[in-house]
Coordinates of C-alpha atoms and ligand atoms in Angstrom, one line a residue:
M1 CA 0.9 32.9 47.0
I2 CA -2.1 33.4 45.5
Y3 CA -3.7 31.8 43.0
D4 CA -5.8 32.3 40.6
V5 CA -7.8 29.1 41.2
V6 CA -6.9 26.3 42.8
I7 CA -8.8 22.3 42.4
K8 CA -8.8 20.5 45.8
N9 CA -8.1 16.5 46.5
G10 CA -8.9 15.7 42.9
T11 CA -7.4 12.6 41.4
I12 CA -5.5 13.7 38.5
I13 CA -4.8 12.3 35.6
D14 CA -1.2 12.0 33.9
T15 CA -2.6 11.0 30.5
K16 CA 1.4 10.6 29.4
G17 CA 2.7 8.4 31.7
L18 CA -0.9 6.9 32.5
R19 CA -0.3 7.2 35.6
S20 CA -2.9 8.8 38.9
T21 CA -2.7 10.7 41.7
V22 CA -4.3 12.2 43.9
G23 CA -3.7 16.3 45.1
N24 CA -4.3 20.0 44.7
V25 CA -3.7 22.2 40.8
G26 CA -3.2 25.7 41.9
I27 CA -3.7 27.6 37.7
L28 CA -2.1 31.0 37.5
G29 CA -2.7 33.4 34.5
G30 CA -4.2 30.3 32.3
K31 CA -1.7 28.3 32.8
I32 CA -0.7 25.0 34.8
S33 CA 1.1 26.8 38.2
V34 CA 1.6 24.0 41.0
I35 CA 1.1 20.4 41.0
T36 CA 1.5 19.3 44.8
R37 CA 0.2 17.7 47.7
E38 CA 0.6 20.9 50.0
N39 CA -2.2 23.3 51.4
I40 CA -2.6 25.9 48.4
V41 CA -4.5 29.1 48.7
G42 CA -6.4 30.7 45.9
N43 CA -9.5 33.1 44.5
M44 CA -11.3 30.9 44.0
E45 CA -10.8 26.8 45.5
L46 CA -12.7 23.9 44.6
E47 CA -13.0 21.0 46.7
V48 CA -13.1 17.5 44.1
E49 CA -12.2 14.7 46.5
G50 CA -12.9 11.7 44.1
K51 CA -13.6 13.4 41.3
I52 CA -11.5 12.7 38.1
V53 CA -9.3 16.2 36.9
C54 CA -7.8 15.7 33.2
P55 CA -7.1 18.0 31.1
G56 CA -9.7 19.7 28.8
I57 CA -11.1 17.6 25.7
I58 CA -9.3 18.2 22.6
D59 CA -12.2 16.8 19.8
I60 CA -9.8 16.1 16.1
H61 CA -13.0 15.7 14.5
A62 CA -15.5 18.7 14.0
H63 CA -17.4 22.1 12.2
V64 CA -17.4 24.7 14.6
E65 CA -16.3 27.5 12.9
G66 CA -17.5 30.3 15.8
N67 CA -20.6 28.6 15.9
L68 CA -21.4 29.5 19.7
D69 CA -24.6 27.5 19.6
C70 CA -21.8 23.7 18.9
A71 CA -19.3 25.2 20.6
R72 CA -21.9 25.5 23.6
V73 CA -22.8 22.0 23.7
L74 CA -19.5 20.9 23.3
V75 CA -17.6 22.4 26.0
A76 CA -20.4 21.2 28.1
M77 CA -19.3 17.7 27.8
G78 CA -15.2 18.5 28.3
V79 CA -14.1 19.3 25.1
T80 CA -12.2 22.5 25.3
T81 CA -9.8 22.4 22.0
V82 CA -11.2 21.9 18.7
Y83 CA -9.8 20.5 15.4
N84 CA -12.4 22.4 12.5
G85 CA -12.7 22.6 8.9
N86 CA -12.8 19.0 8.0
C87 CA -14.3 16.8 5.4
G88 CA -13.0 18.8 2.9
M89 CA -15.9 21.9 4.2
S90 CA -14.1 25.3 5.6
P91 CA -14.1 29.5 6.2
D92 CA -13.7 30.5 3.3
N93 CA -12.0 33.9 4.0
F94 CA -8.9 33.2 6.4
K95 CA -8.5 36.5 7.1
E96 CA -11.8 37.6 8.5
F97 CA -12.5 34.3 10.6
F98 CA -9.1 35.0 12.5
K99 CA -10.3 38.1 12.9
E100 CA -13.4 37.7 14.2
N101 CA -12.7 34.0 16.2
E102 CA -9.4 36.0 17.8
S103 CA -11.1 35.2 21.2
F104 CA -14.4 33.1 21.7
L105 CA -16.3 29.9 24.4
I106 CA -13.4 27.1 23.6
N107 CA -9.9 27.0 21.7
Q108 CA -10.3 26.6 17.9
I109 CA -7.8 25.5 15.4
E110 CA -8.5 25.3 11.8
Q111 CA -7.8 23.2 8.4
I112 CA -8.3 24.6 5.1
G113 CA -10.9 22.3 3.0
H114 CA -10.3 21.0 -0.6
T115 CA -13.8 21.6 -2.2
A116 CA -14.0 25.3 -0.5
L117 CA -10.8 24.9 -3.1
R118 CA -12.1 23.7 -5.5
E119 CA -15.3 26.2 -5.0
K120 CA -12.8 29.2 -4.8
V121 CA -11.1 28.5 -8.3
G122 CA -14.7 27.7 -9.3
V123 CA -15.2 23.9 -10.0
K124 CA -18.6 23.6 -8.8
D125 CA -19.4 20.8 -10.1
R126 CA -18.6 18.1 -7.5
Y127 CA -18.9 15.1 -10.0
K128 CA -16.3 17.0 -12.4
A129 CA -12.0 16.9 -11.5
A130 CA -10.3 19.5 -11.3
N131 CA -7.8 20.8 -14.6
V132 CA -4.6 21.6 -14.4
E133 CA -4.9 25.6 -14.5
E134 CA -7.1 24.5 -11.9
I135 CA -5.0 22.7 -9.7
E136 CA -2.4 25.4 -9.6
K137 CA -4.7 28.2 -8.7
M138 CA -6.3 26.0 -5.8
K139 CA -2.2 24.7 -4.6
E140 CA -1.3 29.0 -4.4
L141 CA -4.7 29.1 -2.4
L142 CA -3.6 26.7 0.0
E143 CA 0.3 28.0 0.7
E144 CA -1.4 31.7 1.4
A145 CA -4.0 29.7 4.0
F146 CA -1.1 28.3 5.7
N147 CA 0.7 31.8 5.8
L148 CA -2.1 32.7 7.4
G149 CA -1.8 30.6 9.8
V150 CA -4.0 27.5 8.9
S151 CA -3.0 24.2 9.9
G152 CA -4.2 21.6 7.7
L153 CA -5.6 20.4 4.9
S154 CA -9.0 18.2 4.7
F155 CA -10.5 16.4 2.1
G156 CA -14.0 15.2 1.7
L157 CA -14.1 12.7 -1.0
E158 CA -17.2 11.3 -0.1
Y159 CA -18.3 15.2 -1.3
V160 CA -16.8 15.7 -4.4
P161 CA -16.9 12.3 -6.0
G162 CA -15.1 13.6 -9.7
S163 CA -12.4 15.1 -7.9
S164 CA -9.1 13.5 -9.3
K165 CA -6.3 11.3 -8.0
V166 CA -3.7 13.8 -9.4
E167 CA -5.5 16.6 -8.2
V168 CA -5.8 15.2 -4.5
L169 CA -1.8 13.9 -4.5
E170 CA -1.0 17.8 -5.8
L171 CA -2.6 19.1 -3.2
A172 CA -0.8 16.8 -0.3
K173 CA 2.0 17.0 -1.3
V174 CA 1.9 20.7 -0.6
A175 CA 0.8 20.0 2.8
A176 CA 3.4 17.4 2.9
K177 CA 6.4 20.0 1.9
Y178 CA 4.9 21.9 4.8
G179 CA 4.4 19.0 7.4
K180 CA 1.0 20.1 7.8
L181 CA -1.6 17.2 8.7
I182 CA -4.3 15.8 5.7
S183 CA -7.3 14.7 7.3
I184 CA -9.1 12.5 4.9
H185 CA -13.1 11.6 4.6
T186 CA -12.6 8.1 1.4
R187 CA -14.4 8.7 -1.0
A188 CA -16.7 6.0 -0.6
D189 CA -18.4 4.1 2.2
C190 CA -19.4 0.5 3.1
Y191 CA -17.5 -2.1 1.2
G192 CA -17.0 -0.4 -2.0
G193 CA -15.6 2.1 -0.1
L194 CA -12.1 -0.2 0.8
S195 CA -10.6 0.7 -1.5
F196 CA -10.1 4.0 -0.9
L197 CA -9.6 3.8 2.3
R198 CA -6.4 2.2 0.2
E199 CA -6.1 5.8 -1.6
A200 CA -5.9 7.6 1.6
I201 CA -3.4 5.9 3.5
D202 CA -0.9 5.6 0.0
I203 CA -1.5 9.9 0.0
S204 CA 0.4 9.2 2.7
R205 CA 3.3 6.7 1.5
K206 CA 4.1 8.5 -2.1
T207 CA 4.1 12.3 -0.3
G208 CA 5.6 10.9 3.2
A209 CA 2.4 13.4 4.6
A210 CA 1.0 12.6 8.3
V211 CA -2.8 11.7 7.5
N212 CA -5.6 11.5 9.8
I213 CA -8.5 8.8 7.9
S214 CA -11.0 10.6 9.6
H215 CA -14.8 8.9 11.7
L216 CA -13.6 6.0 10.9
V217 CA -17.0 4.5 12.0
Y218 CA -19.0 6.2 9.4
Q219 CA -17.2 5.2 6.5
F220 CA -16.7 1.7 7.2
G221 CA -18.6 0.7 10.7
M222 CA -21.3 -1.2 8.3
G223 CA -20.0 -4.8 8.8
M224 CA -16.4 -4.0 7.5
A225 CA -14.9 -2.9 10.3
T226 CA -12.8 -5.2 11.0
E227 CA -11.4 -4.9 7.8
A228 CA -10.5 -1.3 7.5
L229 CA -8.9 -1.8 10.8
H230 CA -6.2 -4.1 9.1
M231 CA -5.8 -2.1 6.1
V232 CA -4.9 0.3 8.6
E233 CA -3.1 -1.9 10.9
D234 CA -0.9 -2.8 7.6
G235 CA 0.4 1.2 6.9
L236 CA 1.5 1.3 10.9
R237 CA 3.0 -1.7 10.9
E238 CA 4.8 0.0 7.4
G239 CA 5.7 2.4 9.8
L240 CA 3.6 5.1 7.6
D241 CA 2.4 8.6 9.7
I242 CA -1.2 7.6 9.8
S243 CA -3.7 7.8 12.2
V244 CA -7.4 7.3 12.5
D245 CA -10.8 8.9 14.7
S246 CA -14.0 7.4 15.1
G247 CA -17.1 9.0 17.4
L248 CA -19.7 7.2 18.9
Y249 CA -22.5 6.7 17.0
S250 CA -23.6 3.8 14.9
G251 CA -25.7 6.4 12.6
F252 CA -24.2 9.2 11.0
A253 CA -25.6 12.7 9.9
T254 CA -24.8 15.2 7.1
A255 CA -26.5 17.0 4.5
I256 CA -29.3 14.9 2.7
G257 CA -28.5 17.0 -0.1
S258 CA -25.1 15.4 -0.7
A259 CA -23.3 12.7 -2.5
V260 CA -23.5 10.4 0.6
F261 CA -27.1 10.5 -0.4
D262 CA -27.1 9.7 -4.3
E263 CA -29.0 7.8 -5.2
G264 CA -28.4 4.0 -4.9
C265 CA -27.8 4.7 -1.1
I266 CA -30.3 2.8 0.4
E267 CA -29.0 -0.4 -2.3
K268 CA -25.4 0.3 -1.1
W269 CA -26.9 -0.1 3.1
G270 CA -29.5 -2.8 1.9
C271 CA -31.4 -0.9 4.0
D272 CA -35.2 0.7 3.3
Y273 CA -35.7 4.4 3.2
N274 CA -37.0 3.7 6.9
S275 CA -33.4 4.1 7.9
L276 CA -33.1 7.7 7.2
I277 CA -33.8 10.1 9.7
A278 CA -34.6 13.6 9.2
G279 CA -32.2 15.9 11.8
T280 CA -33.5 19.6 11.1
G281 CA -36.3 20.9 9.0
K282 CA -39.9 20.3 8.4
Y283 CA -39.7 16.6 8.9
R284 CA -37.5 16.9 12.2
G285 CA -37.0 13.6 14.1
Q286 CA -39.2 11.8 11.0
R287 CA -38.0 8.5 9.3
L288 CA -37.9 9.2 5.4
T289 CA -39.9 7.4 2.9
R290 CA -39.3 7.1 -0.7
E291 CA -41.2 10.6 -1.4
M292 CA -39.9 12.2 1.5
Y293 CA -36.1 11.3 0.9
E294 CA -36.9 13.0 -2.8
E295 CA -38.8 16.1 -1.9
L296 CA -36.0 16.5 0.8
R297 CA -33.0 15.9 -1.7
K298 CA -34.8 18.8 -4.6
D299 CA -36.4 21.2 -2.4
F300 CA -34.0 20.8 1.2
P301 CA -31.0 19.9 0.2
E302 CA -29.6 21.1 3.3
D303 CA -31.6 19.1 5.8
T304 CA -29.5 16.9 7.8
G305 CA -30.1 12.9 7.0
I306 CA -29.6 11.3 9.8
G307 CA -28.2 7.1 8.4
M308 CA -29.2 5.3 11.0
V309 CA -27.1 1.9 9.4
G310 CA -24.1 1.6 10.9
M311 CA -23.1 -0.9 13.4
E312 CA -23.4 -0.4 17.8
S313 CA -20.6 -3.1 18.3
E314 CA -18.1 -2.2 15.2
V315 CA -18.2 1.5 17.5
F316 CA -17.0 -0.4 20.7
E317 CA -14.9 -2.7 17.8
I318 CA -12.9 0.7 16.6
L319 CA -12.5 2.7 19.3
E320 CA -10.8 -0.1 21.4
K321 CA -7.9 0.2 19.1
P322 CA -4.9 1.9 21.0
Y323 CA -4.5 4.2 17.9
I324 CA -8.3 5.5 17.2
M325 CA -8.8 8.7 18.9
V326 CA -12.4 10.3 19.5
S327 CA -14.2 12.4 17.6
T328 CA -17.6 14.0 17.9
D329 CA -18.0 15.4 13.5
A330 CA -20.1 18.4 15.1
G331 CA -21.0 21.1 14.0
T332 CA -22.5 20.7 10.7
M333 CA -26.0 21.1 11.3
Y334 CA -28.0 23.3 13.2
D335 CA -31.9 23.7 13.4
K336 CA -32.8 27.1 15.8
G337 CA -29.4 26.5 18.0
I338 CA -30.4 22.8 17.9
P339 CA -27.5 20.0 16.5
G340 CA -29.2 17.9 14.3
H341 CA -27.5 14.9 15.8
P342 CA -27.1 13.5 19.2
Q343 CA -22.8 13.8 18.6
D344 CA -22.6 17.0 19.5
A345 CA -23.8 16.2 23.4
G346 CA -23.1 13.2 23.9
T347 CA -20.6 12.3 22.3
Y348 CA -17.1 11.7 25.1
P349 CA -19.9 11.2 28.1
K350 CA -21.1 8.3 26.3
F351 CA -17.5 6.7 25.2
F352 CA -16.7 7.1 29.0
R353 CA -20.1 5.6 30.4
T354 CA -19.9 2.5 27.6
M355 CA -16.2 1.6 26.9
V356 CA -15.1 2.1 30.6
R357 CA -17.8 1.9 32.3
E358 CA -20.2 -0.5 31.4
Q359 CA -18.4 -3.1 29.3
N360 CA -14.2 -2.5 31.3
R361 CA -13.4 -2.2 27.8
I362 CA -10.4 -0.1 28.2
S363 CA -9.3 1.9 31.3
L364 CA -10.4 5.1 32.4
I365 CA -6.8 6.8 31.9
E366 CA -6.3 5.0 28.4
A367 CA -9.5 6.7 28.1
I368 CA -9.2 9.7 28.5
S369 CA -5.8 9.6 27.6
K370 CA -7.4 9.0 23.4
C371 CA -9.3 12.2 23.9
T372 CA -6.9 14.4 25.1
Y373 CA -3.2 13.5 25.1
M374 CA -3.3 11.6 21.6
P375 CA -4.7 14.4 19.8
A376 CA -2.2 16.7 21.6
K377 CA 0.5 15.1 20.0
R378 CA -1.3 14.3 16.8
L379 CA -1.4 18.0 16.2
G380 CA 1.5 19.3 17.8
L381 CA 0.2 20.8 20.9
I382 CA 3.2 20.7 23.5
N383 CA 0.8 22.5 25.6
K384 CA -2.2 20.7 25.6
G385 CA -3.4 17.6 26.6
I386 CA -1.7 17.4 29.5
I387 CA -1.9 18.1 33.3
D388 CA 1.8 19.8 33.9
I389 CA 3.3 22.9 35.5
G390 CA 3.5 25.4 32.8
A391 CA 0.6 23.3 30.4
D392 CA -2.1 25.3 29.5
A393 CA -5.8 25.0 31.9
D394 CA -7.6 23.5 29.6
I395 CA -8.9 21.1 32.6
L396 CA -12.3 18.9 32.8
V397 CA -13.4 17.6 36.2
F398 CA -15.5 15.1 36.2
D399 CA -17.5 12.4 38.1
P400 CA -16.4 8.9 36.9
K401 CA -19.1 6.8 38.6
V402 CA -22.1 9.6 36.9
I403 CA -20.9 10.5 33.6
A404 CA -23.2 9.8 30.9
D405 CA -24.9 10.9 27.8
K406 CA -28.1 12.2 27.5
A407 CA -28.8 13.1 24.3
D408 CA -30.6 10.9 21.6
Y409 CA -31.8 10.7 17.9
P410 CA -34.2 12.6 16.7
C411 CA -36.4 10.2 16.4
F412 CA -35.9 8.9 20.1
G413 CA -35.3 12.1 21.8
A414 CA -33.8 15.4 22.5
T415 CA -30.3 15.6 20.9
D416 CA -28.6 18.7 22.5
T417 CA -29.2 16.9 26.1
R418 CA -26.3 17.8 28.7
P419 CA -24.3 15.1 29.5
E420 CA -24.7 14.1 33.6
G421 CA -21.5 14.0 35.7
I422 CA -20.1 17.9 34.6
E423 CA -18.5 19.4 37.4
Y424 CA -16.3 22.1 35.4
V425 CA -14.2 23.0 32.7
F426 CA -11.8 25.7 32.3
V427 CA -10.8 26.7 29.2
N428 CA -7.1 28.6 29.1
G429 CA -7.6 28.8 33.1
V430 CA -11.1 30.1 32.8
M431 CA -14.2 28.5 34.2
A432 CA -16.6 27.9 31.1
V433 CA -18.4 25.1 33.0
K434 CA -20.1 24.3 36.6
G435 CA -22.4 21.7 37.1
N436 CA -24.7 21.8 34.0
E437 CA -24.0 25.6 33.1
V438 CA -22.0 26.9 30.7
L439 CA -20.9 30.0 31.8
G440 CA -21.2 33.4 29.1
V441 CA -16.6 33.6 29.1
K442 CA -14.1 34.0 26.2
P443 CA -11.1 32.6 27.0
G444 CA -10.8 30.5 23.6
K445 CA -8.3 31.4 21.3
T446 CA -8.1 30.7 17.3
L447 CA -5.0 29.1 17.4
K448 CA -2.5 30.0 14.3
S449 CA -0.1 27.6 12.9
K450 CA 3.8 28.2 11.7
H451 CA 4.3 28.7 8.2
E452 CA 7.6 26.4 8.4
L453 CA 8.8 24.4 5.7
W454 CA 9.1 20.3 7.1
T455 CA 12.3 19.4 8.2
W456 CA 13.5 15.7 9.3
S457 CA 14.4 16.6 12.5
K458 CA 10.9 17.4 13.3
Ligands
ZN1 ZN1 -16.2 13.4 7.2

């Protein structure tokens, strides 16, 4: 037997059993075909003694949507699958999207966004609630999207502060009926947002839907992380079907013209305009003044604003919890192919560098599981997130002693510098990254989900 690829003598991580072993992995036809200590032969053989061989990373909170620049940055740090369509934003024509993205650099999975649904039925004013008719139309479109293979529903309630609780619940019920995951970017951040974290958890309590709370640190990493975590833990103890993802940065990024940066945000965060940085556009890398803030809001609302308003200690406090998955929030703002925020290029290497190597807060195996097996399980991807016979050959090989992020905020450095310590990344058995080089291949698939009603046995 000659395999397509043989990865030899690596430390293979069992993300499910939280164990490791040394051996050889044989890939055939895009799948992991054998794991053995016997000598095996391949058309390509890679000697990786001392290196980690683990599943490719599954980013449960991304905004890639076919953006190749973003996918290239992500795969360079080991991401092989992204869960797109977060924060209420998604493609407006899924038929087209699925056709155009049949093959891509990495695997993509899509959600439909609530804000996108609102716009489709004509609710363009973010401070307005949808009326009964509009809600009915949105529900129809939602079912249609599920029919096309869209995997979940996302809310970005902070971006549409006018949306009513009824409208949110009515859509959530449809998702619950089909057993689809709901991702929620809460209606507000900071102290005032805590009651809206309750609103998000309540959606699961009231509808039975599986709910994932998005980028917790960006919402509550400003001094109220402990309280937010307690609220989540109460829900978990109650038996609610909830989960949480969070990133590695204390400063978040979003469009400067969005409701997140509405008048009053400076007072809410207890900061100065200087704590806001332009991530893209004419002021890229500069700290803002009141005048610059007003100019960008008025004339360049799509430019990225970075709010340096969080606490790094809370980044780690959140990620240390065993139920938290690691995510990037990558893909929203790109300027000439370059991301506005270092999260796109640095998240996972930063996670391994800080929490495992430097601070010894969690084990390497646990850390890998939080980026692979846990999101795979949450998304129902039975062939991903594991190194096992028959699993998709989405594989990351890295050096645990070296792995480190090199990207930084635009005021301090380059946002897109490739990490160190990545040896190889495979997507469906095809090499996509070799050292620092991202190869021009398209082995990724856009995965569709089945349109089935939820049943208890599931
Ligand atoms: Zn968001």
